[in-house]
Amino acid sequence: MASDRQIQKLIQEETNRQASTLNLIASENYVSRDVREALGSVLTNKYAEGYPGARYYGGNAVVDEIEKLAQARALKLFGLSKNTWSANVQPYSGSPANFAIYLALVPMGGKIMGLELNMGGHLTHGHRVSATGKLWKQVSYGIDKDTETLDYSQLLKIAHREKPKLIVAGFTAYSRVIDFKKFRKIADEVGALLLVDMSHLAGLVAGKSYPSPFSAKGGQALADVVMTTTHKTLRGPRAAIIFSKKQFSEKIDKAVFPGLQGGPHINQIAATAIALGEATAPSFKKYAKQVIKNAKVLAKELAYFNWRIISGGTESHLFLIDTTICGISGKQASDTLEAAGIIVNKNTIPYDARSPKDPSGIRIGAAALTTRGMREPEMKRIAGWIDTTLRGQNSKKIAKEISIFLKKFPLP
Ligand code: DSN
């Protein structure tokens, strides 16, 4: 690559950008050097359509070992027995993984019940602009207007009325603990399958800082299928894993390949295996705990500066701020912060009167900065920078302060 100066220069520029700005994007993180090296390894050269022991190309003996290791580590990390659960590590990312799950388990045109996109759901939970909403029918549920949290009795009513084939729990912009037991009960009452999309939460679940969607404390079984991307709080490469109870695994495997995908990206699978190994280390437990502590401090400090935090706080790695109460839209807030070296994303808030292109809020997450070693004192400082930037202080001056501050927190 050194010979492609143009790309080399751009990668260097992106490295500098990542190093010198505060990353508060809730779905991003910084992978280890080992994960990056696996992604850039010779494994990218190999075709391996099929599954371990049953490939369509020769030369896959080594690759089989890599994929089997990734599967075994995935089960181990979440305490799952290989007799009752399977892990498919081939999905290229979260969207195809969700698509493959519906392909396997919901007849075409069948109903998928998911949280509305503008309340914190995901496009692939059946939104009409996504193929998942064109090939299947979304029955949506919302967030309670007063508490800005899930209203499970409302969910039950919708489920009884609509009789979905599958219910999706797990969101992109919901800061509170999800009651998976209540979701299980609702699914059982209406005879639906329960899919938990724990993409945002996987690292917190792995680190034992968030309830498991697989089973409750007393051992009660919860989700039938759990999907996760691997690059958010789990801190792996961009990819996804589908965990399914044994009775669904064959259908899921067929839906991933040959149903939807072709050759798996073995470099990605090796990098996933490394990240799964890293997440079993005791230090990862500390990391997950610190992520939530950091998010809580950040939310509390911003509330102290009179910013309105949706639902009043957070119990996870992220939260939403309603910026309109201080007279600015989410887009203005995000653009202003970026000029000061603070990177967030604009986000709709529940019952948003504005459009997703220029919504009423921003989403903030603590996973990436916690990876860089930041703790509560740094979060307080960052809250101050966010507040003063949004209230119109000189963004260039703040950007300079931030880049100096970040020299103490190098990228992995
Ligand atoms: N784009 C992801 C997020 O930011 O939450 C979800 O796919």
CSV table of C-alpha atoms and ligand atoms in Angstrom, one decimal:
chain,number,residue,atom,x,y,z
A,1,MET,CA,0.0,0.0,0.0
A,2,ALA,CA,2.9,2.3,0.6
A,3,SER,CA,3.0,2.6,-3.2
A,4,ASP,CA,-0.5,3.9,-3.4
A,5,ARG,CA,0.3,7.3,-2.0
A,6,GLN,CA,-3.2,8.7,-2.4
A,7,ILE,CA,-4.9,6.1,-0.3
A,8,GLN,CA,-2.0,6.0,2.2
A,9,LYS,CA,-2.2,9.7,2.7
A,10,LEU,CA,-6.0,9.5,3.3
A,11,ILE,CA,-5.6,6.7,5.8
A,12,GLN,CA,-3.0,8.8,7.6
A,13,GLU,CA,-5.4,11.7,7.6
A,14,GLU,CA,-8.2,9.5,9.0
A,15,THR,CA,-5.8,8.2,11.7
A,16,ASN,CA,-5.0,11.8,12.7
A,17,ARG,CA,-8.7,12.7,12.8
A,18,GLN,CA,-9.5,9.7,15.0
A,19,ALA,CA,-6.6,10.5,17.3
A,20,SER,CA,-7.3,14.2,17.7
A,21,THR,CA,-11.1,14.2,18.1
A,22,LEU,CA,-13.5,13.0,20.8
A,23,ASN,CA,-15.5,10.1,19.5
A,24,LEU,CA,-18.9,10.0,21.2
A,25,ILE,CA,-20.6,8.0,18.4
A,26,ALA,CA,-22.5,5.3,20.4
A,27,SER,CA,-22.0,2.6,17.8
A,28,GLU,CA,-18.3,3.0,17.2
A,29,ASN,CA,-15.2,1.8,19.1
A,30,TYR,CA,-11.5,1.3,18.5
A,31,VAL,CA,-10.3,-2.2,17.8
A,32,SER,CA,-7.0,-3.7,19.1
A,33,ARG,CA,-4.0,-3.9,16.8
A,34,ASP,CA,-4.4,-7.7,16.7
A,35,VAL,CA,-8.0,-7.3,15.3
A,36,ARG,CA,-6.7,-4.8,12.7
A,37,GLU,CA,-3.9,-7.1,11.7
A,38,ALA,CA,-6.2,-10.1,11.2
A,39,LEU,CA,-8.4,-7.9,9.0
A,40,GLY,CA,-5.4,-7.0,6.8
A,41,SER,CA,-4.0,-10.6,6.7
A,42,VAL,CA,-3.8,-13.1,3.8
A,43,LEU,CA,-7.1,-14.5,5.0
A,44,THR,CA,-8.7,-12.0,2.7
A,45,ASN,CA,-7.4,-14.1,-0.2
A,46,LYS,CA,-9.5,-17.1,0.5
A,47,TYR,CA,-12.9,-18.3,-0.7
A,48,ALA,CA,-14.7,-20.6,1.7
A,49,GLU,CA,-18.3,-20.9,0.6
A,50,GLY,CA,-20.1,-23.4,2.9
A,51,TYR,CA,-19.4,-24.2,6.5
A,52,PRO,CA,-16.5,-26.0,8.3
A,53,GLY,CA,-16.1,-29.5,6.9
A,54,ALA,CA,-18.5,-28.8,4.1
A,55,ARG,CA,-16.9,-26.2,1.7
A,56,TYR,CA,-17.3,-25.8,-2.0
A,57,TYR,CA,-13.6,-25.0,-2.6
A,58,GLY,CA,-10.4,-26.7,-1.7
A,59,GLY,CA,-7.7,-25.4,0.6
A,60,ASN,CA,-9.9,-24.7,3.5
A,61,ALA,CA,-8.4,-26.8,6.3
A,62,VAL,CA,-6.9,-23.8,8.1
A,63,VAL,CA,-9.9,-21.7,7.5
A,64,ASP,CA,-12.2,-24.4,9.0
A,65,GLU,CA,-10.1,-24.2,12.2
A,66,ILE,CA,-10.5,-20.4,12.3
A,67,GLU,CA,-14.3,-20.5,11.8
A,68,LYS,CA,-14.7,-23.3,14.4
A,69,LEU,CA,-12.7,-21.3,16.9
A,70,ALA,CA,-14.8,-18.2,16.3
A,71,GLN,CA,-18.0,-20.2,16.8
A,72,ALA,CA,-16.7,-21.8,20.0
A,73,ARG,CA,-15.5,-18.5,21.5
A,74,ALA,CA,-18.8,-16.9,20.7
A,75,LEU,CA,-20.7,-19.5,22.6
A,76,LYS,CA,-18.2,-19.5,25.5
A,77,LEU,CA,-18.3,-15.7,25.9
A,78,PHE,CA,-22.0,-15.7,26.5
A,79,GLY,CA,-22.0,-18.9,28.6
A,80,LEU,CA,-23.9,-21.0,26.0
A,81,SER,CA,-23.8,-24.7,25.7
A,82,LYS,CA,-23.1,-26.1,22.2
A,83,ASN,CA,-25.8,-28.7,22.8
A,84,THR,CA,-28.5,-26.0,22.9
A,85,TRP,CA,-27.2,-23.1,21.0
A,86,SER,CA,-25.3,-22.5,17.7
A,87,ALA,CA,-23.3,-19.5,16.6
A,88,ASN,CA,-23.2,-18.5,12.9
A,89,VAL,CA,-20.2,-16.1,12.5
A,90,GLN,CA,-20.5,-15.5,8.8
A,91,PRO,CA,-22.9,-12.5,8.5
A,92,TYR,CA,-21.1,-9.6,6.9
A,93,SER,CA,-22.8,-7.2,9.2
A,94,GLY,CA,-26.0,-6.6,11.2
A,95,SER,CA,-28.3,-5.7,8.4
A,96,PRO,CA,-27.7,-8.9,6.4
A,97,ALA,CA,-27.8,-10.9,9.7
A,98,ASN,CA,-31.3,-9.6,10.5
A,99,PHE,CA,-32.4,-10.2,6.9
A,100,ALA,CA,-31.2,-13.8,7.1
A,101,ILE,CA,-33.0,-14.4,10.4
A,102,TYR,CA,-36.3,-13.3,8.9
A,103,LEU,CA,-35.6,-15.3,5.7
A,104,ALA,CA,-35.2,-18.4,7.9
A,105,LEU,CA,-38.1,-17.9,10.4
A,106,VAL,CA,-40.8,-15.6,9.0
A,107,PRO,CA,-42.8,-16.5,5.9
A,108,MET,CA,-42.8,-13.8,3.2
A,109,GLY,CA,-45.3,-11.2,4.0
A,110,GLY,CA,-45.4,-12.3,7.7
A,111,LYS,CA,-45.5,-9.9,10.5
A,112,ILE,CA,-42.4,-8.6,12.3
A,113,MET,CA,-43.0,-6.5,15.4
A,114,GLY,CA,-40.3,-4.0,16.1
A,115,LEU,CA,-39.7,-0.6,17.6
A,116,GLU,CA,-40.4,2.4,15.3
A,117,LEU,CA,-37.2,3.7,13.7
A,118,ASN,CA,-37.7,7.3,14.9
A,119,MET,CA,-38.2,6.0,18.5
A,120,GLY,CA,-34.9,4.2,18.6
A,121,GLY,CA,-35.5,1.1,16.4
A,122,HIS,CA,-33.4,0.0,13.4
A,123,LEU,CA,-34.2,0.1,9.7
A,124,THR,CA,-33.9,-3.7,9.5
A,125,HIS,CA,-36.5,-4.2,12.2
A,126,GLY,CA,-39.1,-4.0,9.4
A,127,HIS,CA,-39.1,-0.3,8.5
A,128,ARG,CA,-40.9,0.4,5.2
A,129,VAL,CA,-37.8,1.9,3.4
A,130,SER,CA,-35.8,-1.3,4.2
A,131,ALA,CA,-36.2,-4.5,2.2
A,132,THR,CA,-37.2,-6.0,5.6
A,133,GLY,CA,-40.3,-3.8,5.5
A,134,LYS,CA,-41.1,-4.6,1.9
A,135,LEU,CA,-40.8,-8.4,2.0
A,136,TRP,CA,-42.3,-8.6,5.5
A,137,LYS,CA,-44.9,-6.5,7.2
A,138,GLN,CA,-43.8,-4.3,10.2
A,139,VAL,CA,-46.1,-4.0,13.1
A,140,SER,CA,-44.5,-1.2,15.1
A,141,TYR,CA,-44.5,-0.3,18.7
A,142,GLY,CA,-43.4,2.9,20.4
A,143,ILE,CA,-42.1,4.5,23.5
A,144,ASP,CA,-44.3,5.9,26.3
A,145,LYS,CA,-44.6,9.7,25.8
A,146,ASP,CA,-44.3,10.6,29.4
A,147,THR,CA,-41.6,8.3,30.7
A,148,GLU,CA,-39.8,8.0,27.3
A,149,THR,CA,-39.3,4.3,28.2
A,150,LEU,CA,-40.9,1.1,26.9
A,151,ASP,CA,-44.5,0.5,27.9
A,152,TYR,CA,-44.8,-3.3,28.1
A,153,SER,CA,-48.6,-3.3,28.6
A,154,GLN,CA,-48.9,-1.4,25.4
A,155,LEU,CA,-46.6,-3.8,23.7
A,156,LEU,CA,-48.7,-6.7,24.9
A,157,LYS,CA,-51.9,-5.1,23.5
A,158,ILE,CA,-50.3,-4.6,20.1
A,159,ALA,CA,-49.0,-8.2,20.0
A,160,HIS,CA,-52.4,-9.5,20.9
A,161,ARG,CA,-54.0,-7.4,18.2
A,162,GLU,CA,-51.5,-8.1,15.4
A,163,LYS,CA,-50.3,-11.6,16.2
A,164,PRO,CA,-46.7,-11.1,14.8
A,165,LYS,CA,-44.7,-14.1,13.8
A,166,LEU,CA,-41.6,-12.6,15.4
A,167,ILE,CA,-40.9,-9.8,18.0
A,168,VAL,CA,-37.7,-7.8,17.9
A,169,ALA,CA,-36.2,-6.4,21.1
A,170,GLY,CA,-33.0,-4.5,21.1
A,171,PHE,CA,-32.5,-1.0,19.8
A,172,THR,CA,-30.1,1.7,18.5
A,173,ALA,CA,-31.1,4.6,20.7
A,174,TYR,CA,-32.6,3.3,23.9
A,175,SER,CA,-30.7,4.1,27.1
A,176,ARG,CA,-32.6,2.0,29.6
A,177,VAL,CA,-32.3,-1.7,30.6
A,178,ILE,CA,-34.6,-3.8,28.4
A,179,ASP,CA,-36.8,-6.3,30.4
A,180,PHE,CA,-36.1,-9.4,28.3
A,181,LYS,CA,-38.3,-11.4,30.6
A,182,LYS,CA,-41.3,-9.2,29.8
A,183,PHE,CA,-40.5,-9.6,26.1
A,184,ARG,CA,-40.4,-13.4,26.5
A,185,LYS,CA,-43.8,-13.4,28.2
A,186,ILE,CA,-45.4,-11.2,25.5
A,187,ALA,CA,-43.9,-13.5,22.8
A,188,ASP,CA,-45.2,-16.6,24.6
A,189,GLU,CA,-48.7,-15.1,25.0
A,190,VAL,CA,-49.1,-14.6,21.3
A,191,GLY,CA,-47.1,-17.5,20.0
A,192,ALA,CA,-44.3,-15.4,18.5
A,193,LEU,CA,-40.6,-16.0,18.3
A,194,LEU,CA,-38.3,-13.6,20.2
A,195,LEU,CA,-35.3,-12.1,18.4
A,196,VAL,CA,-33.0,-9.9,20.5
A,197,ASP,CA,-30.8,-7.6,18.5
A,198,MET,CA,-28.1,-6.9,21.1
A,199,SER,CA,-25.8,-5.1,18.6
A,200,HIS,CA,-25.4,-2.1,20.9
A,201,LEU,CA,-25.3,-4.1,24.1
A,202,ALA,CA,-23.1,-7.2,23.3
A,203,GLY,CA,-20.0,-5.9,25.1
A,204,LEU,CA,-22.0,-4.8,28.1
A,205,VAL,CA,-23.6,-8.3,28.3
A,206,ALA,CA,-20.3,-10.0,27.8
A,207,GLY,CA,-18.8,-7.9,30.5
A,208,LYS,CA,-21.7,-8.8,32.8
A,209,SER,CA,-22.9,-5.2,33.2
A,210,TYR,CA,-26.2,-5.6,31.4
A,211,PRO,CA,-28.8,-8.4,31.7
A,212,SER,CA,-28.3,-11.4,29.3
A,213,PRO,CA,-30.9,-11.8,26.6
A,214,PHE,CA,-30.2,-15.6,26.5
A,215,SER,CA,-31.5,-16.5,29.9
A,216,ALA,CA,-32.6,-14.9,33.2
A,217,LYS,CA,-30.8,-15.3,36.5
A,218,GLY,CA,-32.9,-18.3,37.6
A,219,GLY,CA,-32.1,-20.0,34.3
A,220,GLN,CA,-35.3,-19.1,32.5
A,221,ALA,CA,-34.8,-19.2,28.7
A,222,LEU,CA,-35.4,-15.8,27.0
A,223,ALA,CA,-34.6,-15.2,23.3
A,224,ASP,CA,-35.0,-17.8,20.6
A,225,VAL,CA,-32.4,-16.0,18.4
A,226,VAL,CA,-29.9,-13.3,19.3
A,227,MET,CA,-28.1,-11.2,16.7
A,228,THR,CA,-25.2,-8.9,17.4
A,229,THR,CA,-22.9,-6.8,15.4
A,230,THR,CA,-19.3,-7.2,16.6
A,231,HIS,CA,-18.0,-3.7,16.3
A,232,LYS,CA,-19.9,-1.6,18.8
A,233,THR,CA,-19.4,-2.2,22.6
A,234,LEU,CA,-18.0,-5.6,21.8
A,235,ARG,CA,-15.0,-3.8,20.2
A,236,GLY,CA,-14.4,-6.2,17.3
A,237,PRO,CA,-14.3,-5.8,13.5
A,238,ARG,CA,-17.4,-4.8,11.5
A,239,ALA,CA,-19.3,-8.1,11.3
A,240,ALA,CA,-22.1,-9.9,13.0
A,241,ILE,CA,-23.0,-13.1,14.8
A,242,ILE,CA,-26.3,-15.0,14.9
A,243,PHE,CA,-26.9,-17.1,18.0
A,244,SER,CA,-29.8,-19.5,17.6
A,245,LYS,CA,-31.4,-22.2,19.6
A,246,LYS,CA,-30.5,-25.6,18.1
A,247,GLN,CA,-34.0,-26.1,16.6
A,248,PHE,CA,-33.6,-23.0,14.4
A,249,SER,CA,-29.9,-23.3,13.5
A,250,GLU,CA,-30.2,-25.3,10.3
A,251,LYS,CA,-32.7,-22.9,8.9
A,252,ILE,CA,-30.5,-19.9,10.0
A,253,ASP,CA,-27.3,-21.4,8.5
A,254,LYS,CA,-29.1,-22.1,5.2
A,255,ALA,CA,-30.5,-18.5,5.1
A,256,VAL,CA,-27.1,-17.0,5.7
A,257,PHE,CA,-25.5,-19.2,3.0
A,258,PRO,CA,-26.6,-19.9,0.3
A,259,GLY,CA,-29.8,-18.0,1.0
A,260,LEU,CA,-28.3,-14.5,1.2
A,261,GLN,CA,-24.5,-14.4,1.2
A,262,GLY,CA,-21.7,-16.0,-0.8
A,263,GLY,CA,-18.2,-16.6,0.5
A,264,PRO,CA,-17.7,-15.6,4.1
A,265,HIS,CA,-15.1,-13.0,4.8
A,266,ILE,CA,-12.5,-15.2,6.7
A,267,ASN,CA,-10.3,-12.2,7.6
A,268,GLN,CA,-13.4,-10.7,9.3
A,269,ILE,CA,-14.2,-14.0,11.1
A,270,ALA,CA,-10.6,-14.3,12.4
A,271,ALA,CA,-10.7,-10.8,13.7
A,272,THR,CA,-14.1,-11.6,15.3
A,273,ALA,CA,-12.5,-14.6,17.0
A,274,ILE,CA,-9.7,-12.3,18.4
A,275,ALA,CA,-12.2,-9.8,19.7
A,276,LEU,CA,-14.2,-12.6,21.3
A,277,GLY,CA,-11.1,-13.8,23.0
A,278,GLU,CA,-10.2,-10.3,24.2
A,279,ALA,CA,-13.7,-9.9,25.7
A,280,THR,CA,-13.3,-13.0,27.9
A,281,ALA,CA,-10.3,-11.3,29.7
A,282,PRO,CA,-11.1,-9.9,33.2
A,283,SER,CA,-10.1,-6.5,32.0
A,284,PHE,CA,-13.0,-6.5,29.6
A,285,LYS,CA,-15.4,-6.8,32.5
A,286,LYS,CA,-13.9,-3.7,34.0
A,287,TYR,CA,-14.1,-2.0,30.7
A,288,ALA,CA,-17.9,-2.7,30.3
A,289,LYS,CA,-18.5,-1.4,33.9
A,290,GLN,CA,-16.6,1.7,33.2
A,291,VAL,CA,-18.4,2.4,29.9
A,292,ILE,CA,-21.7,2.6,31.8
A,293,LYS,CA,-20.2,4.6,34.6
A,294,ASN,CA,-18.8,7.1,32.1
A,295,ALA,CA,-22.1,7.4,30.2
A,296,LYS,CA,-24.0,8.0,33.5
A,297,VAL,CA,-21.5,10.8,34.5
A,298,LEU,CA,-21.7,12.4,31.1
A,299,ALA,CA,-25.5,12.4,31.1
A,300,LYS,CA,-25.6,13.7,34.7
A,301,GLU,CA,-23.2,16.5,34.0
A,302,LEU,CA,-25.1,17.6,30.9
A,303,ALA,CA,-28.4,17.5,32.7
A,304,TYR,CA,-26.7,19.8,35.3
A,305,PHE,CA,-25.9,22.2,32.5
A,306,ASN,CA,-29.7,22.1,31.7
A,307,TRP,CA,-29.6,19.9,28.7
A,308,ARG,CA,-32.7,17.6,28.5
A,309,ILE,CA,-31.7,13.9,28.6
A,310,ILE,CA,-34.3,11.6,27.1
A,311,SER,CA,-35.9,9.5,29.8
A,312,GLY,CA,-33.9,11.4,32.4
A,313,GLY,CA,-30.7,9.4,32.3
A,314,THR,CA,-29.1,6.2,31.2
A,315,GLU,CA,-28.4,2.6,32.3
A,316,SER,CA,-26.2,1.7,29.3
A,317,HIS,CA,-23.4,3.1,27.1
A,318,LEU,CA,-25.6,5.8,25.4
A,319,PHE,CA,-28.2,8.4,25.8
A,320,LEU,CA,-30.1,11.0,23.8
A,321,ILE,CA,-30.2,14.8,24.3
A,322,ASP,CA,-33.1,17.0,23.2
A,323,THR,CA,-31.1,20.0,21.9
A,324,THR,CA,-34.2,22.0,20.8
A,325,ILE,CA,-34.9,23.2,24.3
A,326,CYS,CA,-31.8,25.3,23.9
A,327,GLY,CA,-33.0,26.5,20.5
A,328,ILE,CA,-30.8,24.3,18.2
A,329,SER,CA,-31.7,21.3,16.1
A,330,GLY,CA,-29.8,18.0,16.2
A,331,LYS,CA,-28.0,18.8,13.0
A,332,GLN,CA,-26.9,22.2,14.1
A,333,ALA,CA,-25.7,20.7,17.4
A,334,SER,CA,-23.8,17.9,15.6
A,335,ASP,CA,-22.2,20.3,13.1
A,336,THR,CA,-21.2,22.8,15.8
A,337,LEU,CA,-19.7,20.0,18.0
A,338,GLU,CA,-17.8,18.6,15.0
A,339,ALA,CA,-16.1,22.0,14.4
A,340,ALA,CA,-14.8,21.8,18.0
A,341,GLY,CA,-13.5,18.2,17.5
A,342,ILE,CA,-16.4,16.5,19.3
A,343,ILE,CA,-18.0,13.8,17.1
A,344,VAL,CA,-21.6,12.7,17.7
A,345,ASN,CA,-24.6,11.9,15.5
A,346,LYS,CA,-27.8,13.7,15.1
A,347,ASN,CA,-30.7,11.6,16.2
A,348,THR,CA,-34.5,11.6,16.4
A,349,ILE,CA,-36.0,11.6,19.8
A,350,PRO,CA,-39.3,9.9,20.7
A,351,TYR,CA,-42.3,11.8,19.2
A,352,ASP,CA,-39.9,14.0,17.2
A,353,ALA,CA,-41.7,16.8,15.4
A,354,ARG,CA,-38.7,17.3,13.1
A,355,SER,CA,-37.4,15.2,10.3
A,356,PRO,CA,-34.6,12.5,10.6
A,357,LYS,CA,-32.4,14.7,8.4
A,358,ASP,CA,-32.6,17.5,10.9
A,359,PRO,CA,-34.0,16.0,14.1
A,360,SER,CA,-34.4,17.3,17.6
A,361,GLY,CA,-31.5,15.6,19.3
A,362,ILE,CA,-28.1,14.0,19.3
A,363,ARG,CA,-27.0,10.6,20.5
A,364,ILE,CA,-24.0,10.3,22.8
A,365,GLY,CA,-22.1,7.1,23.7
A,366,ALA,CA,-19.1,6.4,25.9
A,367,ALA,CA,-17.8,3.1,24.6
A,368,ALA,CA,-15.0,4.5,22.3
A,369,LEU,CA,-13.6,7.0,24.8
A,370,THR,CA,-13.6,4.4,27.5
A,371,THR,CA,-11.4,2.2,25.3
A,372,ARG,CA,-8.9,5.2,25.2
A,373,GLY,CA,-8.7,5.0,29.0
A,374,MET,CA,-11.0,7.8,30.0
A,375,ARG,CA,-12.9,7.7,33.3
A,376,GLU,CA,-15.3,10.0,35.3
A,377,PRO,CA,-13.0,13.1,35.6
A,378,GLU,CA,-12.5,13.1,31.8
A,379,MET,CA,-16.3,12.8,31.3
A,380,LYS,CA,-16.9,15.8,33.4
A,381,ARG,CA,-14.4,17.8,31.3
A,382,ILE,CA,-16.0,16.6,28.1
A,383,ALA,CA,-19.5,17.6,29.4
A,384,GLY,CA,-18.1,21.1,29.9
A,385,TRP,CA,-16.7,21.2,26.4
A,386,ILE,CA,-20.0,20.0,24.9
A,387,ASP,CA,-22.0,22.6,26.8
A,388,THR,CA,-19.7,25.6,26.1
A,389,THR,CA,-19.4,24.6,22.4
A,390,LEU,CA,-23.2,24.4,22.0
A,391,ARG,CA,-23.6,27.7,23.8
A,392,GLY,CA,-21.5,29.3,21.1
A,393,GLN,CA,-17.9,29.5,22.5
A,394,ASN,CA,-15.0,29.6,20.0
A,395,SER,CA,-15.0,26.1,18.5
A,396,LYS,CA,-11.5,26.5,17.1
A,397,LYS,CA,-10.1,27.2,20.5
A,398,ILE,CA,-12.0,24.2,22.0
A,399,ALA,CA,-10.8,21.9,19.1
A,400,LYS,CA,-7.2,22.9,20.0
A,401,GLU,CA,-7.7,22.2,23.7
A,402,ILE,CA,-9.2,18.8,22.9
A,403,SER,CA,-6.4,17.7,20.5
A,404,ILE,CA,-3.8,18.5,23.2
A,405,PHE,CA,-5.9,16.7,25.9
A,406,LEU,CA,-6.2,13.6,23.6
A,407,LYS,CA,-2.4,13.2,23.4
A,408,LYS,CA,-2.7,11.6,26.9
A,409,PHE,CA,-5.1,9.0,25.5
A,410,PRO,CA,-3.6,7.3,22.4
A,411,LEU,CA,-5.5,5.1,20.0
A,412,PRO,CA,-4.9,1.4,20.6
B,1,DSN,N1,-25.8,2.5,12.4
B,1,DSN,C1,-25.9,1.8,13.7
B,1,DSN,C2,-26.0,2.7,14.8
B,1,DSN,O1,-25.3,3.7,14.8
B,1,DSN,O2,-26.6,2.4,15.8
B,1,DSN,C3,-27.0,0.8,13.7
B,1,DSN,O3,-26.8,0.0,12.6
